[in-house]
């Protein structure tokens, strides 16, 4: 069975475009996260939309408040001003738990399998699906559909993914040893829906999870994202994705000239037309005016 989940196009006059930047504060911003911020900002502002900032800090072990603070400072210094209040996922645990016990309940199940039990198996073999274990005593998985879900990606083209075959029943909340931590896939699905995100632009590394996110949003009866864009990754000299884990150098926004240089380099990486060196805000105004997502498609080839 195939399900094409893109919602019918609505005239843009009805819905204001809403985009977001959703960093995980496991470190400071690096050049990779900067390109995602610049792209999602210029893209949504070129449609006179709102750009929201959401701090994805459910992983309290790896995320640090000082990194969140620095991310906000860097964005301000770069002239990337967000609309509305910043959302911190660490403050929304109650809400995510309500979804587990309410909207998503029918498809959630508790799982007592240890890492050792599942050694070598990438797709969860559903050992606990029919055990009816108590949700609060174990980690919680969600039953994901075993059919293809299609979505159009404005950079990568049409995508078809079967979430069951690609990912299996994902863990959405960890067990008491991990303090019942909410996992990324649940929090991002609920927040993108509740914040009315119409355009999601993010790194290509997350694209394999998109059909699972669409499925969760559908099950939870949340409004779906209308347009997806997965950006080419910035790679280091060894061909690896820049990440906080491989200690990509944090960006330095401590003076205006450095900010302007960072913006120029990011826009160049994003294949955008040349922007003259100027104050960050003016460079961004020019970049917004010239923004063309289609140019990013060349980067993939
Ligand atoms: N929090 C994720 C990250 O920092 C991004 C998630 C998203 O944009 O959906 O990689």
PDB file of N, CA and C and ligand atoms in Angstrom, residues 20-26 33 36 54-57 89 184 188 192 200-203 205-206 213 228 230 241 244, ligand 1:
ATOM      1  N   UNK A  20      11.775  26.713  10.918  1.00  0.00           N
ATOM      2  CA  UNK A  20      12.408  26.651  12.248  1.00  0.00           C
ATOM      3  C   UNK A  20      13.858  26.229  12.136  1.00  0.00           C
ATOM      4  N   UNK A  21      14.595  26.571  13.193  1.00  0.00           N
ATOM      5  CA  UNK A  21      15.952  26.067  13.382  1.00  0.00           C
ATOM      6  C   UNK A  21      15.910  25.362  14.724  1.00  0.00           C
ATOM      7  N   UNK A  22      16.371  24.103  14.747  1.00  0.00           N
ATOM      8  CA  UNK A  22      16.158  23.283  15.950  1.00  0.00           C
ATOM      9  C   UNK A  22      17.451  22.610  16.406  1.00  0.00           C
ATOM     10  N   UNK A  23      18.424  23.390  16.863  1.00  0.00           N
ATOM     11  CA  UNK A  23      19.700  22.781  17.252  1.00  0.00           C
ATOM     12  C   UNK A  23      19.625  21.992  18.560  1.00  0.00           C
ATOM     13  N   UNK A  24      20.462  20.976  18.656  1.00  0.00           N
ATOM     14  CA  UNK A  24      20.616  20.242  19.924  1.00  0.00           C
ATOM     15  C   UNK A  24      21.864  20.813  20.595  1.00  0.00           C
ATOM     16  N   UNK A  25      21.726  21.376  21.772  1.00  0.00           N
ATOM     17  CA  UNK A  25      22.896  22.024  22.403  1.00  0.00           C
ATOM     18  C   UNK A  25      23.866  21.038  23.054  1.00  0.00           C
ATOM     19  N   UNK A  26      24.409  20.126  22.229  1.00  0.00           N
ATOM     20  CA  UNK A  26      25.430  19.203  22.737  1.00  0.00           C
ATOM     21  C   UNK A  26      26.815  19.823  22.562  1.00  0.00           C
ATOM     22  N   UNK A  33      26.108  23.497  11.371  1.00  0.00           N
ATOM     23  CA  UNK A  33      24.834  23.985  11.929  1.00  0.00           C
ATOM     24  C   UNK A  33      24.577  25.429  11.490  1.00  0.00           C
ATOM     25  N   UNK A  36      22.774  25.418   8.172  1.00  0.00           N
ATOM     26  CA  UNK A  36      21.353  25.077   8.338  1.00  0.00           C
ATOM     27  C   UNK A  36      20.582  26.289   8.842  1.00  0.00           C
ATOM     28  N   UNK A  54      13.967  26.518  18.212  1.00  0.00           N
ATOM     29  CA  UNK A  54      13.597  25.488  19.201  1.00  0.00           C
ATOM     30  C   UNK A  54      14.860  24.775  19.644  1.00  0.00           C
ATOM     31  N   UNK A  55      15.094  24.770  20.928  1.00  0.00           N
ATOM     32  CA  UNK A  55      16.294  24.112  21.463  1.00  0.00           C
ATOM     33  C   UNK A  55      15.929  22.660  21.801  1.00  0.00           C
ATOM     34  N   UNK A  56      16.568  21.733  21.106  1.00  0.00           N
ATOM     35  CA  UNK A  56      16.214  20.312  21.253  1.00  0.00           C
ATOM     36  C   UNK A  56      17.122  19.669  22.305  1.00  0.00           C
ATOM     37  N   UNK A  57      16.745  19.902  23.553  1.00  0.00           N
ATOM     38  CA  UNK A  57      17.612  19.503  24.667  1.00  0.00           C
ATOM     39  C   UNK A  57      16.968  18.444  25.564  1.00  0.00           C
ATOM     40  N   UNK A  89      12.835  22.071  24.616  1.00  0.00           N
ATOM     41  CA  UNK A  89      12.139  20.784  24.736  1.00  0.00           C
ATOM     42  C   UNK A  89      12.269  20.180  26.130  1.00  0.00           C
ATOM     43  N   UNK A 184      14.371  12.033  20.395  1.00  0.00           N
ATOM     44  CA  UNK A 184      14.250  13.061  19.360  1.00  0.00           C
ATOM     45  C   UNK A 184      13.016  12.890  18.477  1.00  0.00           C
ATOM     46  N   UNK A 188      10.358  15.950  18.135  1.00  0.00           N
ATOM     47  CA  UNK A 188      10.358  16.746  16.895  1.00  0.00           C
ATOM     48  C   UNK A 188       9.000  16.639  16.201  1.00  0.00           C
ATOM     49  N   UNK A 192       6.948  20.076  15.776  1.00  0.00           N
ATOM     50  CA  UNK A 192       6.738  20.599  14.423  1.00  0.00           C
ATOM     51  C   UNK A 192       5.235  20.736  14.166  1.00  0.00           C
ATOM     52  N   UNK A 200      10.102  22.579   6.632  1.00  0.00           N
ATOM     53  CA  UNK A 200      11.215  22.090   7.463  1.00  0.00           C
ATOM     54  C   UNK A 200      12.458  21.960   6.589  1.00  0.00           C
ATOM     55  N   UNK A 201      13.488  22.721   6.952  1.00  0.00           N
ATOM     56  CA  UNK A 201      14.758  22.655   6.228  1.00  0.00           C
ATOM     57  C   UNK A 201      15.813  22.223   7.231  1.00  0.00           C
ATOM     58  N   UNK A 202      16.460  21.094   6.992  1.00  0.00           N
ATOM     59  CA  UNK A 202      17.411  20.560   7.972  1.00  0.00           C
ATOM     60  C   UNK A 202      18.440  19.702   7.255  1.00  0.00           C
ATOM     61  N   UNK A 203      19.368  19.143   8.020  1.00  0.00           N
ATOM     62  CA  UNK A 203      20.479  18.401   7.416  1.00  0.00           C
ATOM     63  C   UNK A 203      20.033  17.083   6.782  1.00  0.00           C
ATOM     64  N   UNK A 205      21.391  14.319   6.971  1.00  0.00           N
ATOM     65  CA  UNK A 205      21.574  13.154   7.847  1.00  0.00           C
ATOM     66  C   UNK A 205      20.270  12.743   8.536  1.00  0.00           C
ATOM     67  N   UNK A 206      19.303  13.655   8.614  1.00  0.00           N
ATOM     68  CA  UNK A 206      18.044  13.316   9.298  1.00  0.00           C
ATOM     69  C   UNK A 206      16.997  12.785   8.327  1.00  0.00           C
ATOM     70  N   UNK A 213       8.689  10.381  11.089  1.00  0.00           N
ATOM     71  CA  UNK A 213       8.110  11.618  11.648  1.00  0.00           C
ATOM     72  C   UNK A 213       6.723  11.868  11.050  1.00  0.00           C
ATOM     73  N   UNK A 228       9.321  19.797   2.619  1.00  0.00           N
ATOM     74  CA  UNK A 228      10.567  19.297   3.234  1.00  0.00           C
ATOM     75  C   UNK A 228      11.758  19.689   2.375  1.00  0.00           C
ATOM     76  N   UNK A 230      16.033  18.783   2.618  1.00  0.00           N
ATOM     77  CA  UNK A 230      17.181  18.255   3.357  1.00  0.00           C
ATOM     78  C   UNK A 230      18.463  18.763   2.693  1.00  0.00           C
ATOM     79  N   UNK A 241      30.757  13.995   8.182  1.00  0.00           N
ATOM     80  CA  UNK A 241      29.899  15.125   8.496  1.00  0.00           C
ATOM     81  C   UNK A 241      30.493  15.882   9.680  1.00  0.00           C
ATOM     82  N   UNK A 244      29.273  17.840  16.468  1.00  0.00           N
ATOM     83  CA  UNK A 244      29.897  18.158  17.747  1.00  0.00           C
ATOM     84  C   UNK A 244      30.696  16.955  18.228  1.00  0.00           C
TER      85      UNK A 244
HETATM   86  N1  LIG B   1      18.176  18.755  16.671  1.00  0.00           N
HETATM   87  C1  LIG B   1      18.662  18.230  15.422  1.00  0.00           C
HETATM   88  C2  LIG B   1      20.149  18.514  15.293  1.00  0.00           C
HETATM   89  O1  LIG B   1      20.670  19.392  15.956  1.00  0.00           O
HETATM   90  C3  LIG B   1      17.933  18.828  14.228  1.00  0.00           C
HETATM   91  C4  LIG B   1      16.556  18.334  14.141  1.00  0.00           C
HETATM   92  C5  LIG B   1      15.683  18.858  13.012  1.00  0.00           C
HETATM   93  O2  LIG B   1      15.989  19.895  12.414  1.00  0.00           O
HETATM   94  O3  LIG B   1      14.667  18.202  12.771  1.00  0.00           O
HETATM   95  O4  LIG B   1      20.792  17.849  14.515  1.00  0.00           O
END
